[in-house]
Amino acid sequence: MAANHKKSESEDYQTLGDNVIPTRYSLNFKPNFRTFKYEGMALISVQIKKSTKEISLNAAELEIKSASVLSKSGELKASVKEDREKQRITIKLKSSVKGSASIKIKFTGTNNENMYGFYRSRYLHGKATKYILTSQFEAANARNAFPCFDEPSFKAIFDVSMTVDKDMDCISNMPVLSVKKIGKSIKEVRFKETPRMSTYLLYLGVGNYDYVKGKLGKIEIRVITMPGNRKLAQLPLEYAKKFIKFFEDYFGVKYPLPKVDFIAIPDFAAGAMENWGAITFRETALLAASDSSVATKQRIAEVIAHELVHQWFGDLVTMKWWNDLWLNESFATFMSYKALDALFPEWKMKIEYKREVIATAFGADQLKSTHPISVSVKSPGEIDQLFDEISYEKGGTVLNMIEHYSGYEIFREGLHNYLKDHSYSNATKFDLWRSIDDEAKRRSKKMNVYSVASFWVDKPGYPIIRAKRSDSGIELEQKRYFMLNKISDNTVWPIPINYSVSGSEHNMLFDKKSANIPLVADQWIKLNSGQNGLYRVVYDETDIEKLGHLIRDKKLSGADSWGIENDIYAMSRSGRVAAGSYLEFVDKYCFGGEYPMNANVLDHLGWISDMLYKEGNTMPKELIIRYSNEILDNLGWDRRERESTFNTMMRSAAIMKSGMAGHPTTIDSAKEIFNDYITHGKEIEINIRAAVFYLNAWVGDEKVFNTFRQRYIKEKVPEEKARFLRALAMFNDKRLLLNAFEFSMSQEVRPQDSFVIVAMGSSNPAGSELILEWTKKNWKQLKKRFASGTHMLSRYVDNLSCLKTKEDLDEVKAFFSKKENKRDDIAHALANTLEEIEANIQFMEANR
């Protein structure tokens, strides 16, 4: 079955085929900072299996000046035919070529401002606007910079040079090999050849930079910033050293290149990109001071670790085709948290993994419109849709589950063998599962990792287990879980189950429709012990009460308490039980609960309150205030010496939720702190600063709005600038909130950041009433601003998932049914959004 599946996927590729295989690129780029046009030359060494008169390559938005093919017969001039729809050029020859040859192409391109290809990014140095040139090639945008075989399986060596003004710095994947003067004002910078790698991992950078540097053994490490930001580079440099050392030890494979640069880019559509040896980041995802908030430090450390994992998973070993993108992203997600937990034990990232990764997987994969982790894709537009919670968080959740199923040592040794066997080459999911399975067999372990893992990766969705009391114990029955309860699917998953019977731990592989666990009447049972499995559980009322008492009496771990609360909330969210049942459970059992359950309770109460915003139901808000204020009564507003990270983060969440629910004392305290900050320059403790800003926006007037806007415009520190921007999305006054939406489209907000206000505003209950009309009004401009390669347009579709009426649903369907409003890269986001709106309607009908 696996082999057939593999074959059908390869037949679906929009591929250049396997007759002409590139082995080496010699590339030269000559940019012009006055016109933002560049001249390029590509000499591509290839091996041609069968004699041919035509060679096809990928190219987009390039002007081909000339093309020829060098072979043993000499240099053959060629004509060039362009297919814009398929983003290809075909080189046509008068006589056939075979064997070793070189394709020589001269071309010109444009350094666009759209954050894909070889593009330009602006920054202020003093009062002057300056530019750098940078690149973003994943998934299929190397073709926008130079003609190439732009598929991950076409690995080749890259010899890169740049002809630039003498005062410019150049960056690529490898260290500089030589600098040659050309006249008085021009130089040619040549880099050392790369190892074999895919086109999407190439990096090109030109500009003037600041940096800090260090070494780990022989590896040169730099954190590169725009001039003036060097002071924010030391913390990420220290993180980078720690993570490289950890991953070398864990993978048993040394970092493959002689250097690695971490480059902060002012305009960048993604969070970060793993270009081999030249990793690019948003400034907010890389730069921070040592006194930054805990949340900022964790975020930056996680992104750095994530991109460093890619240097092995994705760069050293690359998926054969984009259907296995998850091989890159899931492992980077999974391994980054493992490194964080090992190197920063005070952060307790194993627990955070459940709240950030596993919880996200539950939410993303409960829709009918979801897709398997490994999914067939054909075109670049379809590839862009795969950078989502399924490829990252669900994939990471399944890897976590498989590690627990196979065992830590078997899993780790299987990864080591996989990397060793496929270094500088390509691989598929089948290679990975086989490697782990082979290791299990070598250790005489009776398990079938290959079949279990393949099932979870190839099937969409996840199961829900009904645990029902019987005379013989607990009867288990599984079926697929959907948020829309009208949908049914009786798929049977092979579920690795860990469970606790009155504190005694057990495990089993539940791979049938039903099963029985022996149990006596006074015993309690908790399925998914440790919450490492991707399945929900619904218990009888008797067992819910038993588990509730254990939560209240703190006899269950924070993770197990979180799992129970999360599943009960899901039953309410999906309309299977009334919201009142969930609220009653929280009121009765969840006060005084541990992290991450207490954080989830605040989130869930907030969502229910927002949905019932205008329904006159005050119970959710009353419960939020009591729950939040109990936390604040215990923690206070001031951070204590040596307090846990969880307490630091929960203080901020409690302030925020209490104030937005209308608690007057909390609001007054936040206003007083903010007034001292604005009037007297008194600093706000860094970890509650965002909460104080947001509450002052929530109750604020036009004066407060203008304060945040002006502070945002003037602020230079990325972390603080981001806080001011997000605060603009938190106004309860619809007129001011609409002003914030409009501000997001202004020249004052970089396109990379413009989605932030609208995304946060859509989760603001006041904003949910504005979002649809605003999106429709601005859709044409949004489509123009965000090309497919930026992965950003779909975020504006995601924002509409806050809508909750039948009229809204019909209006969204009608708008996106028009041809001019469609695009390949939003299709999946639209399907998800429509289903989530329908689920909101379902919830409202059950609870109005």
JSON list of C-alpha atoms in Angstrom, two decimals, residues 76 80 110 114 164 167 336 385 404 406 428 567 596 624 633 657 742 751 808 839:
[
{"chain": "A", "resi": 76, "resn": "LEU", "atom": "CA", "xyz": [25.11, 25.74, -29.17]},
{"chain": "A", "resi": 80, "resn": "VAL", "atom": "CA", "xyz": [13.91, 30.50, -25.43]},
{"chain": "A", "resi": 110, "resn": "THR", "atom": "CA", "xyz": [13.94, 43.24, -10.37]},
{"chain": "A", "resi": 114, "resn": "ASN", "atom": "CA", "xyz": [7.00, 42.06, -2.09]},
{"chain": "A", "resi": 164, "resn": "VAL", "atom": "CA", "xyz": [28.64, 45.27, -6.01]},
{"chain": "A", "resi": 167, "resn": "ASP", "atom": "CA", "xyz": [31.30, 49.84, 0.28]},
{"chain": "A", "resi": 336, "resn": "SER", "atom": "CA", "xyz": [13.14, 22.95, 19.21]},
{"chain": "A", "resi": 385, "resn": "GLN", "atom": "CA", "xyz": [-0.99, 26.36, 1.71]},
{"chain": "A", "resi": 404, "resn": "HIS", "atom": "CA", "xyz": [6.56, 7.83, 23.47]},
{"chain": "A", "resi": 406, "resn": "SER", "atom": "CA", "xyz": [8.75, 3.62, 20.31]},
{"chain": "A", "resi": 428, "resn": "THR", "atom": "CA", "xyz": [10.63, 10.59, 2.20]},
{"chain": "A", "resi": 567, "resn": "ASP", "atom": "CA", "xyz": [-11.83, 17.82, 26.30]},
{"chain": "A", "resi": 596, "resn": "PRO", "atom": "CA", "xyz": [-1.31, 24.82, 31.89]},
{"chain": "A", "resi": 624, "resn": "ILE", "atom": "CA", "xyz": [-13.56, 35.18, 34.49]},
{"chain": "A", "resi": 633, "resn": "ASP", "atom": "CA", "xyz": [-4.70, 37.60, 44.89]},
{"chain": "A", "resi": 657, "resn": "LYS", "atom": "CA", "xyz": [-8.79, 38.83, 31.36]},
{"chain": "A", "resi": 742, "resn": "GLU", "atom": "CA", "xyz": [-7.04, 51.59, 8.27]},
{"chain": "A", "resi": 751, "resn": "PRO", "atom": "CA", "xyz": [3.51, 45.11, 4.96]},
{"chain": "A", "resi": 808, "resn": "ASP", "atom": "CA", "xyz": [-22.27, 36.20, 7.72]},
{"chain": "A", "resi": 839, "resn": "ALA", "atom": "CA", "xyz": [-19.34, 25.73, 14.11]}
]
